[in-house]
Amino acid sequence: ISMETFQPMHFTTEIVQGLAGVVRDAVLDLDLAIDKSEDNFVRFFYLRGLIWGLLQNYKQAISDVSIAISIDP
């Protein structure tokens, strides 16, 4: 790989890794929201399930979305 090709690839990799970190932080925020919320927690389970899906953690995604559906079909 030439240096001309390598630098944009490296920059793109850093962007993707940064976005993955933001997504993981969102899961932590939703964990806290679920723990502290007295209402809207169904929405938080659903959103967390979607994020788990983006992270390819399908077992956890199905679990969270299933909880949301069981509470509010």
CSV table of C-alpha atoms in Angstrom, one decimal:
chain,number,residue,atom,x,y,z
A,1,ILE,CA,0.0,0.0,0.0
A,2,SER,CA,1.4,3.4,-0.9
A,3,MET,CA,1.5,6.2,1.6
A,4,GLU,CA,-1.1,8.1,-0.4
A,5,THR,CA,-3.5,5.2,0.1
A,6,PHE,CA,-2.5,4.4,3.6
A,7,GLN,CA,-3.2,7.8,5.2
A,8,PRO,CA,-6.9,8.0,4.2
A,9,MET,CA,-7.4,4.4,5.2
A,10,HIS,CA,-5.8,5.1,8.6
A,11,PHE,CA,-8.0,8.2,9.1
A,12,THR,CA,-11.1,6.2,8.1
A,13,THR,CA,-10.2,3.4,10.6
A,14,GLU,CA,-9.9,6.0,13.4
A,15,ILE,CA,-13.3,7.4,12.5
A,16,VAL,CA,-14.9,4.0,12.6
A,17,GLN,CA,-13.3,3.1,15.9
A,18,GLY,CA,-14.4,6.5,17.3
A,19,LEU,CA,-18.0,5.9,16.3
A,20,ALA,CA,-17.9,2.4,17.8
A,21,GLY,CA,-16.7,4.0,21.1
A,22,VAL,CA,-19.6,6.4,20.9
A,23,VAL,CA,-22.1,3.6,20.4
A,24,ARG,CA,-20.6,1.6,23.3
A,25,ASP,CA,-21.0,4.8,25.5
A,26,ALA,CA,-24.6,5.0,24.4
A,27,VAL,CA,-25.2,1.5,25.8
A,28,LEU,CA,-23.7,2.6,29.1
A,29,ASP,CA,-26.0,5.7,29.1
A,30,LEU,CA,-29.0,3.5,28.4
A,31,ASP,CA,-28.1,1.1,31.2
A,32,LEU,CA,-28.1,4.0,33.5
A,33,ALA,CA,-31.4,5.4,32.1
A,34,ILE,CA,-33.1,1.9,32.5
A,35,ASP,CA,-31.9,1.7,36.1
A,36,LYS,CA,-33.0,5.2,37.1
A,37,SER,CA,-36.2,5.7,35.0
A,38,GLU,CA,-39.6,5.2,36.4
A,39,ASP,CA,-41.2,5.7,33.0
A,40,ASN,CA,-40.0,5.5,29.4
A,41,PHE,CA,-37.8,2.5,30.3
A,42,VAL,CA,-39.5,0.5,27.5
A,43,ARG,CA,-38.1,2.9,25.0
A,44,PHE,CA,-34.7,2.6,26.6
A,45,PHE,CA,-34.8,-1.2,26.3
A,46,TYR,CA,-35.8,-0.9,22.6
A,47,LEU,CA,-33.0,1.6,21.8
A,48,ARG,CA,-30.4,-0.4,23.6
A,49,GLY,CA,-31.6,-3.5,21.7
A,50,LEU,CA,-31.1,-1.6,18.4
A,51,ILE,CA,-27.6,-0.6,19.5
A,52,TRP,CA,-26.7,-4.1,20.5
A,53,GLY,CA,-27.8,-5.1,17.0
A,54,LEU,CA,-25.5,-2.5,15.5
A,55,LEU,CA,-22.6,-4.0,17.6
A,56,GLN,CA,-23.6,-7.4,16.3
A,57,ASN,CA,-24.4,-8.7,19.8
A,58,TYR,CA,-27.6,-10.3,18.5
A,59,LYS,CA,-28.4,-12.3,21.6
A,60,GLN,CA,-28.5,-9.2,23.8
A,61,ALA,CA,-30.3,-7.3,21.1
A,62,ILE,CA,-33.1,-9.9,20.9
A,63,SER,CA,-33.3,-9.9,24.7
A,64,ASP,CA,-33.7,-6.2,25.1
A,65,VAL,CA,-36.2,-5.8,22.2
A,66,SER,CA,-38.1,-8.8,23.6
A,67,ILE,CA,-38.3,-7.2,27.0
A,68,ALA,CA,-39.6,-4.0,25.4
A,69,ILE,CA,-42.2,-5.9,23.4
A,70,SER,CA,-43.4,-7.9,26.4
A,71,ILE,CA,-43.9,-4.7,28.5
A,72,ASP,CA,-45.6,-2.7,25.7
A,73,PRO,CA,-46.8,-4.9,22.8
